[in-house]
Amino acid sequence: SQTIHQWPATLVQPVGSPLSLECTVEGTSNPNLYWYRQAAGRGLQLLFYSVGIGQISSEVPQNLSASRPQDRQFILSSKKLLLSDSGFYLCAWSGVGAHQPQHFGDGTRLSIL
Amino acid sequence: DAKTTQPPSMDCAEGRAANLPCNHSTISGNEYVYWYRQIHSQGPQYIIHGLKNNETNEMASLIITEDRKSSTLILPHATLRDTAVYYCIVRHTGFQKLVFGTGTRLLVSP
């Protein structure tokens, strides 16, 4: 069966510091990969998605970037964190196919001080 | 993507069926209905999805009306662990993102 791993589960970072969140998927090949953010008390916002290695689409302009160095690895990065980057970051994967559901990881709760 | 409307909260007794409604009156022919739930501090969990036929899996059943303007998620025997926020989402097959609304907060009580 397929599994998705995100780490770390929680992270506290100072303003201006860099960020790297990693997500890996097991048990499937060539998945679509996604990064979402959920601000406190709000809905999920799609940040990036990828349909293949090195292919990244950005949904909203922001202080973050994403990379997909391997088929089942998706990384969310920032060079300098802002206070507004605080939130719950979720990675998700889906199979290839127009209506395949997305499956989410357990998320990383990021607090910026 | 079509907008969905769900009641903000519902209660259900443990062991009884939980029927969660969703209105999506502007749904188009290429849009699927997805249901997710989110337990506090966890990532959303996929439950079920469908286009126009009723669907059933090990977690739930999805009933979609013939005109596709509404649907109902049925948890046949609710347990305390089913307490969560349930989201009904309509997504076009050509779009990647899921748009989560405010959902229905289901409370299952003993």
PDB file of C-alpha atoms in Angstrom:
ATOM      1  CA  SER A   1       0.000   0.000   0.000  1.00  0.00           C
ATOM      2  CA  GLN A   2       1.022   3.593  -0.478  1.00  0.00           C
ATOM      3  CA  THR A   3       2.310   5.735   2.354  1.00  0.00           C
ATOM      4  CA  ILE A   4       3.359   9.353   2.613  1.00  0.00           C
ATOM      5  CA  HIS A   5       5.880  10.706   5.076  1.00  0.00           C
ATOM      6  CA  GLN A   6       6.405  14.291   6.154  1.00  0.00           C
ATOM      7  CA  TRP A   7       8.931  15.648   8.576  1.00  0.00           C
ATOM      8  CA  PRO A   8       9.389  17.241  10.936  1.00  0.00           C
ATOM      9  CA  ALA A   9       5.976  17.182  12.642  1.00  0.00           C
ATOM     10  CA  THR A  10       6.569  20.529  14.326  1.00  0.00           C
ATOM     11  CA  LEU A  11       9.109  23.257  13.714  1.00  0.00           C
ATOM     12  CA  VAL A  12       9.858  26.584  15.362  1.00  0.00           C
ATOM     13  CA  GLN A  13      11.999  28.945  13.328  1.00  0.00           C
ATOM     14  CA  PRO A  14      13.112  32.577  13.726  1.00  0.00           C
ATOM     15  CA  VAL A  15      12.161  35.207  11.175  1.00  0.00           C
ATOM     16  CA  GLY A  16      14.711  35.377   8.393  1.00  0.00           C
ATOM     17  CA  SER A  17      15.928  31.804   8.771  1.00  0.00           C
ATOM     18  CA  PRO A  18      15.832  29.259   5.925  1.00  0.00           C
ATOM     19  CA  LEU A  19      13.334  26.404   5.653  1.00  0.00           C
ATOM     20  CA  SER A  20      13.335  22.933   4.200  1.00  0.00           C
ATOM     21  CA  LEU A  21      10.407  20.561   4.575  1.00  0.00           C
ATOM     22  CA  GLU A  22      10.586  17.143   3.018  1.00  0.00           C
ATOM     23  CA  CYS A  23       7.912  14.777   1.822  1.00  0.00           C
ATOM     24  CA  THR A  24       8.368  11.276   0.451  1.00  0.00           C
ATOM     25  CA  VAL A  25       5.904   8.780  -0.938  1.00  0.00           C
ATOM     26  CA  GLU A  26       6.272   5.010  -0.943  1.00  0.00           C
ATOM     27  CA  GLY A  27       4.471   2.286  -2.829  1.00  0.00           C
ATOM     28  CA  THR A  28       3.678   4.149  -6.020  1.00  0.00           C
ATOM     29  CA  SER A  29       5.458   5.439  -9.091  1.00  0.00           C
ATOM     30  CA  ASN A  30       5.193   8.777 -10.883  1.00  0.00           C
ATOM     31  CA  PRO A  31       2.692  10.278  -8.448  1.00  0.00           C
ATOM     32  CA  ASN A  32       1.393  13.812  -8.656  1.00  0.00           C
ATOM     33  CA  LEU A  33       2.678  15.679  -5.600  1.00  0.00           C
ATOM     34  CA  TYR A  34       1.246  18.699  -3.815  1.00  0.00           C
ATOM     35  CA  TRP A  35       2.098  21.203  -1.083  1.00  0.00           C
ATOM     36  CA  TYR A  36      -0.782  22.880   0.750  1.00  0.00           C
ATOM     37  CA  ARG A  37      -0.810  25.354   3.627  1.00  0.00           C
ATOM     38  CA  GLN A  38      -3.536  25.752   6.216  1.00  0.00           C
ATOM     39  CA  ALA A  39      -3.443  28.967   8.205  1.00  0.00           C
ATOM     40  CA  ALA A  40      -5.036  28.938  11.650  1.00  0.00           C
ATOM     41  CA  GLY A  41      -8.823  28.732  11.375  1.00  0.00           C
ATOM     42  CA  ARG A  42      -8.779  28.775   7.598  1.00  0.00           C
ATOM     43  CA  GLY A  43      -9.058  26.350   4.700  1.00  0.00           C
ATOM     44  CA  LEU A  44      -6.268  24.665   2.796  1.00  0.00           C
ATOM     45  CA  GLN A  45      -4.470  26.656   0.110  1.00  0.00           C
ATOM     46  CA  LEU A  46      -2.612  24.878  -2.688  1.00  0.00           C
ATOM     47  CA  LEU A  47       0.935  26.233  -2.924  1.00  0.00           C
ATOM     48  CA  PHE A  48       2.665  23.985  -5.476  1.00  0.00           C
ATOM     49  CA  TYR A  49       2.059  20.832  -7.430  1.00  0.00           C
ATOM     50  CA  SER A  50       4.256  18.591  -9.542  1.00  0.00           C
ATOM     51  CA  VAL A  51       3.417  16.027 -12.208  1.00  0.00           C
ATOM     52  CA  GLY A  52       6.994  14.788 -12.635  1.00  0.00           C
ATOM     53  CA  ILE A  53      10.653  15.163 -11.675  1.00  0.00           C
ATOM     54  CA  GLY A  54      11.755  18.767 -12.026  1.00  0.00           C
ATOM     55  CA  GLN A  55       8.254  19.947 -12.990  1.00  0.00           C
ATOM     56  CA  ILE A  56       6.833  22.460 -10.530  1.00  0.00           C
ATOM     57  CA  SER A  57       3.721  24.603 -10.865  1.00  0.00           C
ATOM     58  CA  SER A  58       3.103  27.450  -8.455  1.00  0.00           C
ATOM     59  CA  GLU A  59      -0.429  28.397  -7.517  1.00  0.00           C
ATOM     60  CA  VAL A  60       0.288  31.586  -5.595  1.00  0.00           C
ATOM     61  CA  PRO A  61       3.247  33.983  -5.556  1.00  0.00           C
ATOM     62  CA  GLN A  62       5.001  33.835  -2.224  1.00  0.00           C
ATOM     63  CA  ASN A  63       8.173  33.537  -0.242  1.00  0.00           C
ATOM     64  CA  LEU A  64       8.383  29.790  -0.815  1.00  0.00           C
ATOM     65  CA  SER A  65       9.704  27.469  -3.503  1.00  0.00           C
ATOM     66  CA  ALA A  66       9.373  23.771  -4.219  1.00  0.00           C
ATOM     67  CA  SER A  67      11.545  21.167  -5.842  1.00  0.00           C
ATOM     68  CA  ARG A  68      11.175  17.552  -6.897  1.00  0.00           C
ATOM     69  CA  PRO A  69      14.644  16.029  -7.174  1.00  0.00           C
ATOM     70  CA  GLN A  70      13.377  12.439  -7.291  1.00  0.00           C
ATOM     71  CA  ASP A  71      10.167  10.778  -8.415  1.00  0.00           C
ATOM     72  CA  ARG A  72       8.762  10.344  -4.916  1.00  0.00           C
ATOM     73  CA  GLN A  73      10.394  13.261  -3.112  1.00  0.00           C
ATOM     74  CA  PHE A  74       8.960  16.750  -2.811  1.00  0.00           C
ATOM     75  CA  ILE A  75      10.691  19.553  -0.939  1.00  0.00           C
ATOM     76  CA  LEU A  76       9.331  22.912   0.218  1.00  0.00           C
ATOM     77  CA  SER A  77      11.915  25.617   0.837  1.00  0.00           C
ATOM     78  CA  SER A  78      12.401  29.219   1.774  1.00  0.00           C
ATOM     79  CA  LYS A  79      15.563  31.320   1.907  1.00  0.00           C
ATOM     80  CA  LYS A  80      14.180  33.746   4.492  1.00  0.00           C
ATOM     81  CA  LEU A  81      11.067  33.002   6.508  1.00  0.00           C
ATOM     82  CA  LEU A  82       8.473  35.673   7.233  1.00  0.00           C
ATOM     83  CA  LEU A  83       6.024  35.789  10.127  1.00  0.00           C
ATOM     84  CA  SER A  84       3.230  35.202   7.610  1.00  0.00           C
ATOM     85  CA  ASP A  85       4.759  31.830   6.681  1.00  0.00           C
ATOM     86  CA  SER A  86       3.464  30.324   9.913  1.00  0.00           C
ATOM     87  CA  GLY A  87       0.921  27.567   9.401  1.00  0.00           C
ATOM     88  CA  PHE A  88       0.210  23.904   8.931  1.00  0.00           C
ATOM     89  CA  TYR A  89       1.970  22.557   5.836  1.00  0.00           C
ATOM     90  CA  LEU A  90       0.590  19.470   4.192  1.00  0.00           C
ATOM     91  CA  CYS A  91       2.029  17.308   1.479  1.00  0.00           C
ATOM     92  CA  ALA A  92      -0.256  15.161  -0.656  1.00  0.00           C
ATOM     93  CA  TRP A  93       0.022  12.701  -3.504  1.00  0.00           C
ATOM     94  CA  SER A  94      -2.341  11.350  -6.115  1.00  0.00           C
ATOM     95  CA  GLY A  95      -2.153   8.704  -8.786  1.00  0.00           C
ATOM     96  CA  VAL A  96      -2.014   9.580 -12.446  1.00  0.00           C
ATOM     97  CA  GLY A  97      -5.525  10.121 -13.761  1.00  0.00           C
ATOM     98  CA  ALA A  98      -7.812  13.100 -13.973  1.00  0.00           C
ATOM     99  CA  HIS A  99     -10.054  12.254 -11.043  1.00  0.00           C
ATOM    100  CA  GLN A 100      -7.704  10.391  -8.740  1.00  0.00           C
ATOM    101  CA  PRO A 101      -8.101  11.523  -5.104  1.00  0.00           C
ATOM    102  CA  GLN A 102      -5.321  13.243  -3.224  1.00  0.00           C
ATOM    103  CA  HIS A 103      -3.951  11.605  -0.095  1.00  0.00           C
ATOM    104  CA  PHE A 104      -2.435  13.771   2.611  1.00  0.00           C
ATOM    105  CA  GLY A 105       0.417  13.354   5.029  1.00  0.00           C
ATOM    106  CA  ASP A 106       0.262  14.216   8.711  1.00  0.00           C
ATOM    107  CA  GLY A 107       1.604  17.725   8.143  1.00  0.00           C
ATOM    108  CA  THR A 108       4.239  20.000   9.626  1.00  0.00           C
ATOM    109  CA  ARG A 109       3.173  22.702  12.041  1.00  0.00           C
ATOM    110  CA  LEU A 110       5.498  25.664  11.465  1.00  0.00           C
ATOM    111  CA  SER A 111       5.734  28.543  13.920  1.00  0.00           C
ATOM    112  CA  ILE A 112       7.786  31.625  13.105  1.00  0.00           C
ATOM    113  CA  LEU A 113       9.060  33.710  15.995  1.00  0.00           C
TER     114      LEU A 113
ATOM    115  CA  ASP B   1     -14.987  24.619  -9.348  1.00  0.00           C
ATOM    116  CA  ALA B   2     -18.584  24.544  -8.169  1.00  0.00           C
ATOM    117  CA  LYS B   3     -19.346  25.881  -4.716  1.00  0.00           C
ATOM    118  CA  THR B   4     -20.600  23.518  -2.026  1.00  0.00           C
ATOM    119  CA  THR B   5     -22.864  24.198   0.945  1.00  0.00           C
ATOM    120  CA  GLN B   6     -22.801  22.077   4.103  1.00  0.00           C
ATOM    121  CA  PRO B   7     -24.420  22.470   7.525  1.00  0.00           C
ATOM    122  CA  PRO B   8     -21.874  23.822  10.014  1.00  0.00           C
ATOM    123  CA  SER B   9     -22.429  21.092  12.573  1.00  0.00           C
ATOM    124  CA  MET B  10     -24.243  17.806  13.198  1.00  0.00           C
ATOM    125  CA  ASP B  11     -24.600  15.394  16.073  1.00  0.00           C
ATOM    126  CA  CYS B  12     -24.855  11.626  15.904  1.00  0.00           C
ATOM    127  CA  ALA B  13     -25.202   8.904  18.527  1.00  0.00           C
ATOM    128  CA  GLU B  14     -22.544   6.220  18.565  1.00  0.00           C
ATOM    129  CA  GLY B  15     -23.618   3.163  16.564  1.00  0.00           C
ATOM    130  CA  ARG B  16     -26.172   5.056  14.522  1.00  0.00           C
ATOM    131  CA  ALA B  17     -25.813   6.085  10.905  1.00  0.00           C
ATOM    132  CA  ALA B  18     -24.459   9.570  10.229  1.00  0.00           C
ATOM    133  CA  ASN B  19     -25.893  11.203   7.117  1.00  0.00           C
ATOM    134  CA  LEU B  20     -23.988  14.303   6.043  1.00  0.00           C
ATOM    135  CA  PRO B  21     -25.606  16.395   3.291  1.00  0.00           C
ATOM    136  CA  CYS B  22     -23.943  18.605   0.709  1.00  0.00           C
ATOM    137  CA  ASN B  23     -25.456  20.929  -1.869  1.00  0.00           C
ATOM    138  CA  HIS B  24     -23.602  21.594  -5.113  1.00  0.00           C
ATOM    139  CA  SER B  25     -26.293  23.020  -7.361  1.00  0.00           C
ATOM    140  CA  THR B  26     -23.853  24.560  -9.873  1.00  0.00           C
ATOM    141  CA  ILE B  27     -21.906  21.356 -10.498  1.00  0.00           C
ATOM    142  CA  SER B  28     -20.932  20.737 -14.116  1.00  0.00           C
ATOM    143  CA  GLY B  29     -20.647  17.506 -16.041  1.00  0.00           C
ATOM    144  CA  ASN B  30     -16.867  17.161 -15.617  1.00  0.00           C
ATOM    145  CA  GLU B  31     -16.819  17.713 -11.882  1.00  0.00           C
ATOM    146  CA  TYR B  32     -16.473  14.934  -9.342  1.00  0.00           C
ATOM    147  CA  VAL B  33     -17.672  15.052  -5.739  1.00  0.00           C
ATOM    148  CA  TYR B  34     -15.030  14.235  -3.115  1.00  0.00           C
ATOM    149  CA  TRP B  35     -15.399  13.779   0.608  1.00  0.00           C
ATOM    150  CA  TYR B  36     -12.591  14.254   3.112  1.00  0.00           C
ATOM    151  CA  ARG B  37     -12.470  14.539   6.860  1.00  0.00           C
ATOM    152  CA  GLN B  38     -10.012  16.219   9.166  1.00  0.00           C
ATOM    153  CA  ILE B  39      -9.468  15.339  12.763  1.00  0.00           C
ATOM    154  CA  HIS B  40      -7.943  18.141  14.786  1.00  0.00           C
ATOM    155  CA  SER B  41      -4.227  18.645  14.135  1.00  0.00           C
ATOM    156  CA  GLN B  42      -4.069  15.955  11.456  1.00  0.00           C
ATOM    157  CA  GLY B  43      -3.981  16.040   7.685  1.00  0.00           C
ATOM    158  CA  PRO B  44      -7.244  15.582   5.759  1.00  0.00           C
ATOM    159  CA  GLN B  45      -8.228  11.961   5.195  1.00  0.00           C
ATOM    160  CA  TYR B  46      -9.757  10.923   1.886  1.00  0.00           C
ATOM    161  CA  ILE B  47     -13.066   9.097   2.310  1.00  0.00           C
ATOM    162  CA  ILE B  48     -14.773   8.578  -1.042  1.00  0.00           C
ATOM    163  CA  HIS B  49     -15.535  10.216  -4.371  1.00  0.00           C
ATOM    164  CA  GLY B  50     -17.960   9.835  -7.260  1.00  0.00           C
ATOM    165  CA  LEU B  51     -19.271  11.331 -10.478  1.00  0.00           C
ATOM    166  CA  LYS B  52     -22.915  10.346 -10.756  1.00  0.00           C
ATOM    167  CA  ASN B  53     -23.332   6.797  -9.505  1.00  0.00           C
ATOM    168  CA  ASN B  54     -23.615   5.891  -5.864  1.00  0.00           C
ATOM    169  CA  GLU B  55     -20.358   4.636  -4.403  1.00  0.00           C
ATOM    170  CA  THR B  56     -19.471   2.500  -1.393  1.00  0.00           C
ATOM    171  CA  ASN B  57     -16.183   1.564   0.203  1.00  0.00           C
ATOM    172  CA  GLU B  58     -15.036   0.261   3.569  1.00  0.00           C
ATOM    173  CA  MET B  59     -15.431   3.667   5.177  1.00  0.00           C
ATOM    174  CA  ALA B  60     -18.663   5.113   3.815  1.00  0.00           C
ATOM    175  CA  SER B  61     -21.299   5.347   1.115  1.00  0.00           C
ATOM    176  CA  LEU B  62     -21.831   8.284  -1.212  1.00  0.00           C
ATOM    177  CA  ILE B  63     -25.296   8.943  -2.557  1.00  0.00           C
ATOM    178  CA  ILE B  64     -25.510  11.449  -5.425  1.00  0.00           C
ATOM    179  CA  THR B  65     -28.913  12.658  -6.589  1.00  0.00           C
ATOM    180  CA  GLU B  66     -29.920  12.029 -10.167  1.00  0.00           C
ATOM    181  CA  ASP B  67     -29.589  15.716 -11.087  1.00  0.00           C
ATOM    182  CA  ARG B  68     -26.179  15.748  -9.290  1.00  0.00           C
ATOM    183  CA  LYS B  69     -27.084  18.924  -7.416  1.00  0.00           C
ATOM    184  CA  SER B  70     -26.627  17.362  -4.010  1.00  0.00           C
ATOM    185  CA  SER B  71     -25.056  14.382  -2.305  1.00  0.00           C
ATOM    186  CA  THR B  72     -25.033  12.613   1.049  1.00  0.00           C
ATOM    187  CA  LEU B  73     -22.157  10.918   2.794  1.00  0.00           C
ATOM    188  CA  ILE B  74     -23.288   8.025   4.965  1.00  0.00           C
ATOM    189  CA  LEU B  75     -21.239   6.580   7.796  1.00  0.00           C
ATOM    190  CA  PRO B  76     -23.273   3.446   8.503  1.00  0.00           C
ATOM    191  CA  HIS B  77     -22.258   2.879  12.131  1.00  0.00           C
ATOM    192  CA  ALA B  78     -20.648   5.976  13.579  1.00  0.00           C
ATOM    193  CA  THR B  79     -18.007   5.598  16.277  1.00  0.00           C
ATOM    194  CA  LEU B  80     -16.417   8.165  18.579  1.00  0.00           C
ATOM    195  CA  ARG B  81     -13.385   8.168  16.274  1.00  0.00           C
ATOM    196  CA  ASP B  82     -15.568   9.523  13.466  1.00  0.00           C
ATOM    197  CA  THR B  83     -15.790  12.876  15.263  1.00  0.00           C
ATOM    198  CA  ALA B  84     -14.172  15.272  12.775  1.00  0.00           C
ATOM    199  CA  VAL B  85     -14.804  18.054  10.282  1.00  0.00           C
ATOM    200  CA  TYR B  86     -16.171  16.611   7.043  1.00  0.00           C
ATOM    201  CA  TYR B  87     -15.567  18.398   3.767  1.00  0.00           C
ATOM    202  CA  CYS B  88     -17.529  18.008   0.559  1.00  0.00           C
ATOM    203  CA  ILE B  89     -15.489  19.191  -2.423  1.00  0.00           C
ATOM    204  CA  VAL B  90     -16.348  19.475  -6.080  1.00  0.00           C
ATOM    205  CA  ARG B  91     -13.383  19.386  -8.449  1.00  0.00           C
ATOM    206  CA  HIS B  92     -13.109  19.622 -12.183  1.00  0.00           C
ATOM    207  CA  THR B  93     -11.079  16.803 -13.705  1.00  0.00           C
ATOM    208  CA  GLY B  94      -8.802  19.348 -15.383  1.00  0.00           C
ATOM    209  CA  PHE B  95      -7.814  21.157 -12.196  1.00  0.00           C
ATOM    210  CA  GLN B  96      -5.274  20.097  -9.620  1.00  0.00           C
ATOM    211  CA  LYS B  97      -6.294  21.887  -6.470  1.00  0.00           C
ATOM    212  CA  LEU B  98      -8.845  20.881  -3.912  1.00  0.00           C
ATOM    213  CA  VAL B  99     -10.799  23.797  -2.462  1.00  0.00           C
ATOM    214  CA  PHE B 100     -11.817  23.099   1.107  1.00  0.00           C
ATOM    215  CA  GLY B 101     -14.765  25.068   2.465  1.00  0.00           C
ATOM    216  CA  THR B 102     -15.787  25.264   6.103  1.00  0.00           C
ATOM    217  CA  GLY B 103     -17.205  21.735   6.211  1.00  0.00           C
ATOM    218  CA  THR B 104     -19.519  20.058   8.729  1.00  0.00           C
ATOM    219  CA  ARG B 105     -18.297  19.454  12.245  1.00  0.00           C
ATOM    220  CA  LEU B 106     -19.662  16.018  13.193  1.00  0.00           C
ATOM    221  CA  LEU B 107     -19.790  15.153  16.874  1.00  0.00           C
ATOM    222  CA  VAL B 108     -20.392  11.498  17.699  1.00  0.00           C
ATOM    223  CA  SER B 109     -21.513  11.004  21.270  1.00  0.00           C
ATOM    224  CA  PRO B 110     -21.829   7.869  23.447  1.00  0.00           C
TER     225      PRO B 110
END
